[in-house]
C-alpha positions as protocol buffer text, in pm:
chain_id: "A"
residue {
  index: 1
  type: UNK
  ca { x: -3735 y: -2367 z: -271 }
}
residue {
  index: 2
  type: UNK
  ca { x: -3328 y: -2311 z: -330 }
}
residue {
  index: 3
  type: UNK
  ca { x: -3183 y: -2091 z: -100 }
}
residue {
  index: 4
  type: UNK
  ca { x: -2934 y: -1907 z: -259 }
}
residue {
  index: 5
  type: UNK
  ca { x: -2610 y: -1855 z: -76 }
}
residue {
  index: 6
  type: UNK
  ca { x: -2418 y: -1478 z: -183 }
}
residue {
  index: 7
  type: UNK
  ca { x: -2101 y: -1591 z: -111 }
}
residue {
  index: 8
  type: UNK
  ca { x: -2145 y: -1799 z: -425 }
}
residue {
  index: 9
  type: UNK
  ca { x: -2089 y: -1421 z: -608 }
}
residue {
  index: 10
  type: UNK
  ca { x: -1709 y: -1426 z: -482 }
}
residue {
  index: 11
  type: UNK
  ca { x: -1625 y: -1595 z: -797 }
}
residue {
  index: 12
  type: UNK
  ca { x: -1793 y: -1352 z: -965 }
}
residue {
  index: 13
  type: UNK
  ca { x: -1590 y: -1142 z: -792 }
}
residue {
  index: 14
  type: UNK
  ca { x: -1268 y: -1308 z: -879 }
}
residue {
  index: 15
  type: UNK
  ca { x: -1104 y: -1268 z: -529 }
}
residue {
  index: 16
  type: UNK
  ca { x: -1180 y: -1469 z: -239 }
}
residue {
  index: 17
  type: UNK
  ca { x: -1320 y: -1356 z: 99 }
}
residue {
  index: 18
  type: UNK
  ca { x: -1128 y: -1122 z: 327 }
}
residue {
  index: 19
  type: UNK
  ca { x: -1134 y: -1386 z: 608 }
}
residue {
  index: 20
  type: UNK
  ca { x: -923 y: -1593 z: 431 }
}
residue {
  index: 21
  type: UNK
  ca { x: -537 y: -1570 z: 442 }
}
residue {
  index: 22
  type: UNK
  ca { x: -322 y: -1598 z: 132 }
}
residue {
  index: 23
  type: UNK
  ca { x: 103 y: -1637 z: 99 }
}
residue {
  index: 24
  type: UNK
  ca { x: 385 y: -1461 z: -105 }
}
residue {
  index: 25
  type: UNK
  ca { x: 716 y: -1671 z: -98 }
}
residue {
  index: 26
  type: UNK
  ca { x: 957 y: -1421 z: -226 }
}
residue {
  index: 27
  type: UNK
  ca { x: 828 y: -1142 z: -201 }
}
residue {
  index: 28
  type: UNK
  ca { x: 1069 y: -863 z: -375 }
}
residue {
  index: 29
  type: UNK
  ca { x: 1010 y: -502 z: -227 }
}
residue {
  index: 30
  type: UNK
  ca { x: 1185 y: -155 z: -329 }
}
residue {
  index: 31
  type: UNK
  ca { x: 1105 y: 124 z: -67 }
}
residue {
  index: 32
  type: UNK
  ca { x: 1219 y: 472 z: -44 }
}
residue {
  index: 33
  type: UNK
  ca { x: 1247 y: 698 z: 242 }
}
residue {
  index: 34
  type: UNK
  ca { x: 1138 y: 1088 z: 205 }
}
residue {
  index: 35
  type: UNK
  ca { x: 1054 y: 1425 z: 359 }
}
residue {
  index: 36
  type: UNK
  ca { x: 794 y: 1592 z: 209 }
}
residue {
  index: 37
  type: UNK
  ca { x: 610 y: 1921 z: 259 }
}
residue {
  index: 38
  type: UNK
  ca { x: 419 y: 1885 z: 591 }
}
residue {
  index: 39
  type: UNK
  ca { x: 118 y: 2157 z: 437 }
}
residue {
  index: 40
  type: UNK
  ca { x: 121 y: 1977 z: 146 }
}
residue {
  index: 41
  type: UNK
  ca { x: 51 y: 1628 z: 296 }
}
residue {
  index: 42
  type: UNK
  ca { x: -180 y: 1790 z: 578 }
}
residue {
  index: 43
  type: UNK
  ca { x: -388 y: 1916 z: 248 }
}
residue {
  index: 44
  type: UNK
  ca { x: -383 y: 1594 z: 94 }
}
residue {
  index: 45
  type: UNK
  ca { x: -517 y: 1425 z: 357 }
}
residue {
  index: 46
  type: UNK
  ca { x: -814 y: 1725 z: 493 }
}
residue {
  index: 47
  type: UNK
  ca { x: -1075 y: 1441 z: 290 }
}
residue {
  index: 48
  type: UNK
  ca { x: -981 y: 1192 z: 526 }
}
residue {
  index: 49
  type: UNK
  ca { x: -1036 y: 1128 z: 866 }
}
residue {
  index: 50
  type: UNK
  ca { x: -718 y: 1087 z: 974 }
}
residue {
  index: 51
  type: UNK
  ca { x: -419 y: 1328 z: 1079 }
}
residue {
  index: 52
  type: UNK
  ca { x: -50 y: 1388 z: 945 }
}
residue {
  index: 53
  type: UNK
  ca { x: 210 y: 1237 z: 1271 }
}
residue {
  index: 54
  type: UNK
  ca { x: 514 y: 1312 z: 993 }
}
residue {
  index: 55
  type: UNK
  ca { x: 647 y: 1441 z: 710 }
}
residue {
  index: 56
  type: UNK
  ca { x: 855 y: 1134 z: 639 }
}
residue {
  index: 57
  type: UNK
  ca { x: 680 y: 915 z: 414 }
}
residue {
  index: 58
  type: UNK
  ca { x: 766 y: 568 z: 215 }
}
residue {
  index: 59
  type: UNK
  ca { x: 737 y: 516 z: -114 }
}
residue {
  index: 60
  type: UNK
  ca { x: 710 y: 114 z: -238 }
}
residue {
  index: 61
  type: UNK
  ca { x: 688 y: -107 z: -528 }
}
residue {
  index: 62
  type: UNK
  ca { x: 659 y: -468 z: -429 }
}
residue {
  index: 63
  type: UNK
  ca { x: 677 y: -808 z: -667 }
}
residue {
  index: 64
  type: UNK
  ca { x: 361 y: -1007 z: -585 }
}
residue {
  index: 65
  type: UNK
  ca { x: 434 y: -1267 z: -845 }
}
residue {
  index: 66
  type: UNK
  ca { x: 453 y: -1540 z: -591 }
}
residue {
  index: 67
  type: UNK
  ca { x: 97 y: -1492 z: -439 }
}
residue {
  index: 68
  type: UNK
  ca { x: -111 y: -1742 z: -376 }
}
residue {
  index: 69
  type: UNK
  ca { x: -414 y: -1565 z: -507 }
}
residue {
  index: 70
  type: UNK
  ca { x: -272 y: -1500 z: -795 }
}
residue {
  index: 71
  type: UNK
  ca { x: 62 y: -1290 z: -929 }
}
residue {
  index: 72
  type: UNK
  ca { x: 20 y: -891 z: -934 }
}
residue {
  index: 73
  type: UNK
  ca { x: 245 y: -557 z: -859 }
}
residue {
  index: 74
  type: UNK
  ca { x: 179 y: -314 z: -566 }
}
residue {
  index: 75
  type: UNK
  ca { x: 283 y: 49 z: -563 }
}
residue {
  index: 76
  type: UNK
  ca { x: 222 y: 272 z: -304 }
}
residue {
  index: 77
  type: UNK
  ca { x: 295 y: 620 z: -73 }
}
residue {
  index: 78
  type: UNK
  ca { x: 212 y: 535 z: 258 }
}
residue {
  index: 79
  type: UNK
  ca { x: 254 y: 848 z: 543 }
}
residue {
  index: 80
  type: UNK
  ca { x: 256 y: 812 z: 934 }
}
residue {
  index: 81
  type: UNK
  ca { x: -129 y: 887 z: 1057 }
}
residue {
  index: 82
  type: UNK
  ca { x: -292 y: 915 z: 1365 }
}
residue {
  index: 83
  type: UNK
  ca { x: -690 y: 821 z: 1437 }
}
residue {
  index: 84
  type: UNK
  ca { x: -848 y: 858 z: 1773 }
}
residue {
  index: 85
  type: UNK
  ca { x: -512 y: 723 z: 1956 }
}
residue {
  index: 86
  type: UNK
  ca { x: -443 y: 496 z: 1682 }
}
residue {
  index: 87
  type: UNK
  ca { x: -100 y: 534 z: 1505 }
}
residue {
  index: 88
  type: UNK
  ca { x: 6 y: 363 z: 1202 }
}
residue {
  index: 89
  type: UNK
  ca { x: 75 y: 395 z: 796 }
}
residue {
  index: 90
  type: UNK
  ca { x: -198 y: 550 z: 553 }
}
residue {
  index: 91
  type: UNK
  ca { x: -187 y: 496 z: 189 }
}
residue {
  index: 92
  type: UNK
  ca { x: -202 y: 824 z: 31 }
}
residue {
  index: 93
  type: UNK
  ca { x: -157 y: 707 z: -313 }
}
residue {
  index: 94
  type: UNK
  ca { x: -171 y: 323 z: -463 }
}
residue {
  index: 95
  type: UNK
  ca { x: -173 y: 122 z: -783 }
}
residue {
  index: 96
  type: UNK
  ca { x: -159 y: -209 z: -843 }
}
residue {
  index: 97
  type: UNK
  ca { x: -221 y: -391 z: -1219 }
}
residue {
  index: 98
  type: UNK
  ca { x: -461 y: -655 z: -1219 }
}
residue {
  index: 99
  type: UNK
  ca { x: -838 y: -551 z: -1167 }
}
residue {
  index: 100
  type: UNK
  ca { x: -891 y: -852 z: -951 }
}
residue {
  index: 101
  type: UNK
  ca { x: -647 y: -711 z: -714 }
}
residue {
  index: 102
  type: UNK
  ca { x: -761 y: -367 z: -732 }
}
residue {
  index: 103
  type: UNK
  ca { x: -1145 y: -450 z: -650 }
}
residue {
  index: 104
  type: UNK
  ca { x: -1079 y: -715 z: -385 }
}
residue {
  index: 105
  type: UNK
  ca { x: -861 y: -433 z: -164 }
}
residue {
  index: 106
  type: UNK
  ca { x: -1136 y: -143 z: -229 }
}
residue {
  index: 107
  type: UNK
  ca { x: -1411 y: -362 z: -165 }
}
residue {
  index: 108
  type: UNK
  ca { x: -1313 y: -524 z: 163 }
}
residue {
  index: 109
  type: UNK
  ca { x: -997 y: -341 z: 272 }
}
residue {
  index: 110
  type: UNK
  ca { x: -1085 y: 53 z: 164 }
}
residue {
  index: 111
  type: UNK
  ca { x: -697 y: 100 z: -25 }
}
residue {
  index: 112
  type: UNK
  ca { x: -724 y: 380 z: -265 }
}
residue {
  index: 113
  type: UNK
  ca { x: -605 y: 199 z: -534 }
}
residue {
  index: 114
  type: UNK
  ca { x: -605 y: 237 z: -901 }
}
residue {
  index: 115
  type: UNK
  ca { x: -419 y: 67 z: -1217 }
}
residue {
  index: 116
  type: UNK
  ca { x: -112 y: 110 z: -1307 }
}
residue {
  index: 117
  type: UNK
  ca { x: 180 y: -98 z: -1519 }
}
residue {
  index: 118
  type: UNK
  ca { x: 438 y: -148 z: -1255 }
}
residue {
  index: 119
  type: UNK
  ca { x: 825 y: -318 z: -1312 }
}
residue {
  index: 120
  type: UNK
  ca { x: 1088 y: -406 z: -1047 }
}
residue {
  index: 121
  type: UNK
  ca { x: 1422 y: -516 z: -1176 }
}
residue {
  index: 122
  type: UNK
  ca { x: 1712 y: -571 z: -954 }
}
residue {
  index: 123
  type: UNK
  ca { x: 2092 y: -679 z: -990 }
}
residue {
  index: 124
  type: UNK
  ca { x: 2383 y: -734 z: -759 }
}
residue {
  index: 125
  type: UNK
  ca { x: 2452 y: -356 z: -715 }
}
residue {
  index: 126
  type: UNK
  ca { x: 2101 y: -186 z: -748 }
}
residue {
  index: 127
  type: UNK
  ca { x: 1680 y: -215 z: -795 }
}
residue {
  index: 128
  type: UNK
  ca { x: 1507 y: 16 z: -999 }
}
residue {
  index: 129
  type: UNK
  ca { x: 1107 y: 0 z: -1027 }
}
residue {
  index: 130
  type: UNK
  ca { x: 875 y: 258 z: -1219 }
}
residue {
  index: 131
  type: UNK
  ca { x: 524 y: 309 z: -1221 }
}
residue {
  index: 132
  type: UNK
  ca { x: 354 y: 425 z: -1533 }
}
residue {
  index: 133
  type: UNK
  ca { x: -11 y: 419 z: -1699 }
}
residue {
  index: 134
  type: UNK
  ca { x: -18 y: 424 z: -2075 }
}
residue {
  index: 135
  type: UNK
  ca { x: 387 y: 515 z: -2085 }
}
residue {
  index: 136
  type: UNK
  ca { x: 319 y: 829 z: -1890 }
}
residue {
  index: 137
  type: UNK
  ca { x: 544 y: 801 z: -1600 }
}
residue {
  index: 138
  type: UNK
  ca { x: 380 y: 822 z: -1220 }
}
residue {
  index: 139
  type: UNK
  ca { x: 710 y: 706 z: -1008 }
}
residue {
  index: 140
  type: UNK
  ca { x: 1011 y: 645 z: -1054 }
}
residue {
  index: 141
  type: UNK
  ca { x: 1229 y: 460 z: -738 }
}
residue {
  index: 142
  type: UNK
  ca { x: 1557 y: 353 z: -746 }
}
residue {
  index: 143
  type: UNK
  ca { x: 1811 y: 271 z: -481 }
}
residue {
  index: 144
  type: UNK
  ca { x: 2151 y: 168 z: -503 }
}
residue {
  index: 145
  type: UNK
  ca { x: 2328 y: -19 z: -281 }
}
residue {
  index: 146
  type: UNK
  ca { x: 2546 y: 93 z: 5 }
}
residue {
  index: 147
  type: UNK
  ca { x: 2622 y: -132 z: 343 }
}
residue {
  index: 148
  type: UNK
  ca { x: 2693 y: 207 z: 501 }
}
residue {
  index: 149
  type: UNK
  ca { x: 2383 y: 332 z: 513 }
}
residue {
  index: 150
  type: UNK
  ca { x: 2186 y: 229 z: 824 }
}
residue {
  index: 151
  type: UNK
  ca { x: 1827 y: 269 z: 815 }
}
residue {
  index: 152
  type: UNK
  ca { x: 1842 y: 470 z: 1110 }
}
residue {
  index: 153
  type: UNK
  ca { x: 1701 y: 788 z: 982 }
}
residue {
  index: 154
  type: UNK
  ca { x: 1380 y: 571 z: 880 }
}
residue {
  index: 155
  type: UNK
  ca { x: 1304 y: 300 z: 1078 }
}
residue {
  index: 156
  type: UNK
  ca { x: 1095 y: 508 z: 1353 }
}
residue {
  index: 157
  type: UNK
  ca { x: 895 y: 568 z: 1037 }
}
residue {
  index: 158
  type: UNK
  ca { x: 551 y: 402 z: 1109 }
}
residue {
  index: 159
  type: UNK
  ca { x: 415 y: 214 z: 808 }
}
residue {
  index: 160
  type: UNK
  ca { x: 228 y: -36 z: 1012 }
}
residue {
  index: 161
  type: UNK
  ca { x: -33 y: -114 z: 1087 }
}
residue {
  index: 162
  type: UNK
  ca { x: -209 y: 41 z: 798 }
}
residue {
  index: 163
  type: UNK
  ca { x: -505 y: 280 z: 918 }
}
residue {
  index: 164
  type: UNK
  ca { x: -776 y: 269 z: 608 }
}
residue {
  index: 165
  type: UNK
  ca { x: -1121 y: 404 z: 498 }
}
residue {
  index: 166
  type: UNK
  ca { x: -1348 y: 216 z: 362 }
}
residue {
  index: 167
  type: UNK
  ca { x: -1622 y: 363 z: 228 }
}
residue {
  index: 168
  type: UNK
  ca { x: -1935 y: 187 z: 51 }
}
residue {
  index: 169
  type: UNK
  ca { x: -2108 y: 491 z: -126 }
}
residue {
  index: 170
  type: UNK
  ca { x: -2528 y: 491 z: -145 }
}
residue {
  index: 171
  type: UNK
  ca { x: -2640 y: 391 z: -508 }
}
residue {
  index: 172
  type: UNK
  ca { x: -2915 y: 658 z: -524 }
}
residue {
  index: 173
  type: UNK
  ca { x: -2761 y: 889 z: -227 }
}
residue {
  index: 174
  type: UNK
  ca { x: -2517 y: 1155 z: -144 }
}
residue {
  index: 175
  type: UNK
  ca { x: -2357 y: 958 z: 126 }
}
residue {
  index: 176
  type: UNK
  ca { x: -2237 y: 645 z: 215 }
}
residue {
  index: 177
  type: UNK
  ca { x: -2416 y: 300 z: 321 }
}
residue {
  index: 178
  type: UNK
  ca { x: -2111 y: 257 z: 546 }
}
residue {
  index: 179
  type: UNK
  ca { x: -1755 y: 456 z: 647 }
}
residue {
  index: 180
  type: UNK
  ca { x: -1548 y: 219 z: 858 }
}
residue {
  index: 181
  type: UNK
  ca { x: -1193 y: 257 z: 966 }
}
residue {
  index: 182
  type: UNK
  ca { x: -991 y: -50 z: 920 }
}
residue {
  index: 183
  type: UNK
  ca { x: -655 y: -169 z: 1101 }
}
residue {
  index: 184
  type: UNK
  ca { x: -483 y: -421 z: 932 }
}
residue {
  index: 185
  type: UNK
  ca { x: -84 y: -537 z: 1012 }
}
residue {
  index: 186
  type: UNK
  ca { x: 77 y: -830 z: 854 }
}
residue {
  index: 187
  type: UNK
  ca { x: 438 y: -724 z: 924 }
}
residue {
  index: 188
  type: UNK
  ca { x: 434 y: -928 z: 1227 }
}
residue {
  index: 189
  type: UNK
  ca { x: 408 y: -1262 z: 990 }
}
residue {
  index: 190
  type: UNK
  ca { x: 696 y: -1156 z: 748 }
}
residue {
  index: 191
  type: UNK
  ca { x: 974 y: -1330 z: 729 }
}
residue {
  index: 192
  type: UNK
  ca { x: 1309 y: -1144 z: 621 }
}
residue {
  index: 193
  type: UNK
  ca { x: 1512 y: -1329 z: 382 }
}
residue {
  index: 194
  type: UNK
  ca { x: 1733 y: -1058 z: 239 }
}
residue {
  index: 195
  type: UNK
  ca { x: 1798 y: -675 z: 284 }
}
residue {
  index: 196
  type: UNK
  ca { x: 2019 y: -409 z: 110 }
}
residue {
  index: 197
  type: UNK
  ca { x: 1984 y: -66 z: 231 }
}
residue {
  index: 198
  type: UNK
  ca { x: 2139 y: 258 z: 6 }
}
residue {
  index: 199
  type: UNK
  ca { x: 2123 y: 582 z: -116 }
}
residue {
  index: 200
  type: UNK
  ca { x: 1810 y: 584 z: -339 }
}
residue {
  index: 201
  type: UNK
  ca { x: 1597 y: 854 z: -543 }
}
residue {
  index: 202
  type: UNK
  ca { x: 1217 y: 905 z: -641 }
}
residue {
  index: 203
  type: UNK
  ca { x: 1020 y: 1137 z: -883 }
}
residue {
  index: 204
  type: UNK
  ca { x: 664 y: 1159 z: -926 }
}
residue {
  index: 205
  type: UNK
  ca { x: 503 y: 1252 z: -1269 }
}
residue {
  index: 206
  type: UNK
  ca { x: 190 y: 1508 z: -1271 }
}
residue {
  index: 207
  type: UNK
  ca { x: -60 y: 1186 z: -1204 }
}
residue {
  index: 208
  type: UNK
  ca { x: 99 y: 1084 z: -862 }
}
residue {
  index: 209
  type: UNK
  ca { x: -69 y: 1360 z: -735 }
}
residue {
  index: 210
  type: UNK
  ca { x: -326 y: 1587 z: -472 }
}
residue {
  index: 211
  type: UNK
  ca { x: -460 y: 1901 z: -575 }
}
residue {
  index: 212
  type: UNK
  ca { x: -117 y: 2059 z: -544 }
}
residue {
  index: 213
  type: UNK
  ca { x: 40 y: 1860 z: -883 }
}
residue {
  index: 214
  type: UNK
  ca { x: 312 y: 1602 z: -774 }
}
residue {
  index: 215
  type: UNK
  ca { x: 441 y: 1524 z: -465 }
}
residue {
  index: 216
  type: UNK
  ca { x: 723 y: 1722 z: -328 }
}
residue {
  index: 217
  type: UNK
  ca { x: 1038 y: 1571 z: -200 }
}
residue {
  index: 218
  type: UNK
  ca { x: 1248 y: 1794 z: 9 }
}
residue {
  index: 219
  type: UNK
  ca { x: 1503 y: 1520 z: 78 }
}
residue {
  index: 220
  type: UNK
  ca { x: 1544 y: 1142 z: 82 }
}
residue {
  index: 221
  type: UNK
  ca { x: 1657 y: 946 z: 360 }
}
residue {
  index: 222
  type: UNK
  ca { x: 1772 y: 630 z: 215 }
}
residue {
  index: 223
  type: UNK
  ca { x: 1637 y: 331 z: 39 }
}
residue {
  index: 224
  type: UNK
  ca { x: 1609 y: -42 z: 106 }
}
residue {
  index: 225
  type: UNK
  ca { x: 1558 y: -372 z: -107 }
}
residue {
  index: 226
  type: UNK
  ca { x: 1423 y: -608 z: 79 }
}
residue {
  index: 227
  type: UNK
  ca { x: 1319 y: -1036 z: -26 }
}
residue {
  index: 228
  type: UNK
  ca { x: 1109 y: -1243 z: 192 }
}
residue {
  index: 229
  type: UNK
  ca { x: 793 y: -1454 z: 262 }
}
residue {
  index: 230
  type: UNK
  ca { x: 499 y: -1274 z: 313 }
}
residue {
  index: 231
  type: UNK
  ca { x: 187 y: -1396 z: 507 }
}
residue {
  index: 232
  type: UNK
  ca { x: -138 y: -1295 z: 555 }
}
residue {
  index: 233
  type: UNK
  ca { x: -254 y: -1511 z: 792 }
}
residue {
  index: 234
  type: UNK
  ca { x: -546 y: -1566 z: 979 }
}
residue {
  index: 235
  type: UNK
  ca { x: -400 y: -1458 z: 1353 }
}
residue {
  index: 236
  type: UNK
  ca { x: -281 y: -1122 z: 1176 }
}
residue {
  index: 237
  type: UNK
  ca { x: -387 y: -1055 z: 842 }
}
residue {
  index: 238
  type: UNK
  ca { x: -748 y: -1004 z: 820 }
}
residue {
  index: 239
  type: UNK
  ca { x: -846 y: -659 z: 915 }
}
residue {
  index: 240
  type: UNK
  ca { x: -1051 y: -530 z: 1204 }
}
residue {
  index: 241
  type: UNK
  ca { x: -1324 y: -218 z: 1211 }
}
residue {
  index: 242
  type: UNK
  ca { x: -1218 y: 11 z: 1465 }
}
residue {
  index: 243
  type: UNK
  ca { x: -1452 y: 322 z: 1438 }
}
residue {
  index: 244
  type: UNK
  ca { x: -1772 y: 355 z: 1210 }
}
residue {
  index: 245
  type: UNK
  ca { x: -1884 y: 665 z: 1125 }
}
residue {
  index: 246
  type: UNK
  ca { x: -2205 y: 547 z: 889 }
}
């Protein structure tokens, strides 16, 4: 009698496992830095277990194009959290635009994310990315250039490590087979090739949004444009349960 071995289904699947590591050479990145409406945000996230530290938040589209799983585009708000003495970035919103990518981080990381067509174009004085679905705009980023700005008024902004849920829902239930918070933190294993900082600017369209309508941005901080080679690795990029609450 064959015994037959599940993690044959990963190519299926079309990812790989989430306890191997995977590379970006490259790696382009636009992110902007906002204040937002503290009530709103604190709404946003009452589904979640986690709680609003700020009401400075980041806003990122980033080039995977180089990845060694495979070339895609991430988009995402990420806000400063707090769980159970654990600090650290929580993707509010996120879109990526391959379906590959999409399942593999719901399935084993818990991201919120959902498709979108995503562009990043840069030149020698500014980058400019946009986030749409079917030509309706969701974002819009852009930041141009400006050595004078110092990413001081950002950089006690905590994006990392990324506090998720992941929740696997009961097929015939109203519940969940399992709820586990997840820390993962690859910044660690990045390696910085090039960075412009600037005066930048961000809109949201009606479907970057949480039961409010869009986003509010009260003010913007700055922007950066960062290249460099991004890692995954096995010593920092695989994620860890911290809490389960199924």
């Amino acid at each position: 009698m064959t015994t037959y071995d599940p993690r044959s289904y990963f190519s299926i699947l079309g990812y790989q496992p989430g306890s191997e590591g995977y590379t970006c050479p490259g790696l382009r990145t636009l992110a902007v830095y906002c204040v937002g409406d503290a009530q709103q945000l604190e709404k946003a996230l009452q589904p979640t277990p986690f709680t609003l530290a700020s009401d400075r938040f980041m806003v990122s589209v980033a080039d995977f194009g180089n990845c060694s799983m495979g070339p895609f585009y991430d988009a995402g708000v990420v806000i400063p959290v707090t769980y159970k003495g654990h600090s650290g970035g929580h993707y509010l919103l996120e879109w990526e635009d391959q379906s590959w990518s999409i399942a593999l981080g719901r399935e084993l990381w818990g991201y919120p994310k959902r498709f979108a067509d995503i562009h990043l174009d840069d030149t020698k004085t500014s980058a400019h990315a946009r986030v749409e679905l079917r030509a309706e705009p969701l974002v819009d980023l852009h930041v141009s250039f400006d050595d004078s700005v110092t990413p001081q008024a950002w950089s006690d902004v905590s994006v990392f490590p990324h506090l998720l849920a992941r929740a696997t829902g009961q097929p015939g239930g109203d519940s969940f087979d399992r709820f586990d918070i997840i820390r993962r933190d690859t910044s660690s294993d990045f390696e910085l090739l090039e960075r412009h900082t600037g005066t930048g600017s961000v809109s949201f369209g009606a479907g970057a949004s949480h039961q409010d309508g869009p986003l509010t941005v009260v003010d913007v901080l700055g922007a950066e444009y960062t290249v460099g080679n991004y890692h995954a690795s096995k010593e920092n990029g695989i994620p860890t349960v911290i809490d389960s609450l199924v």
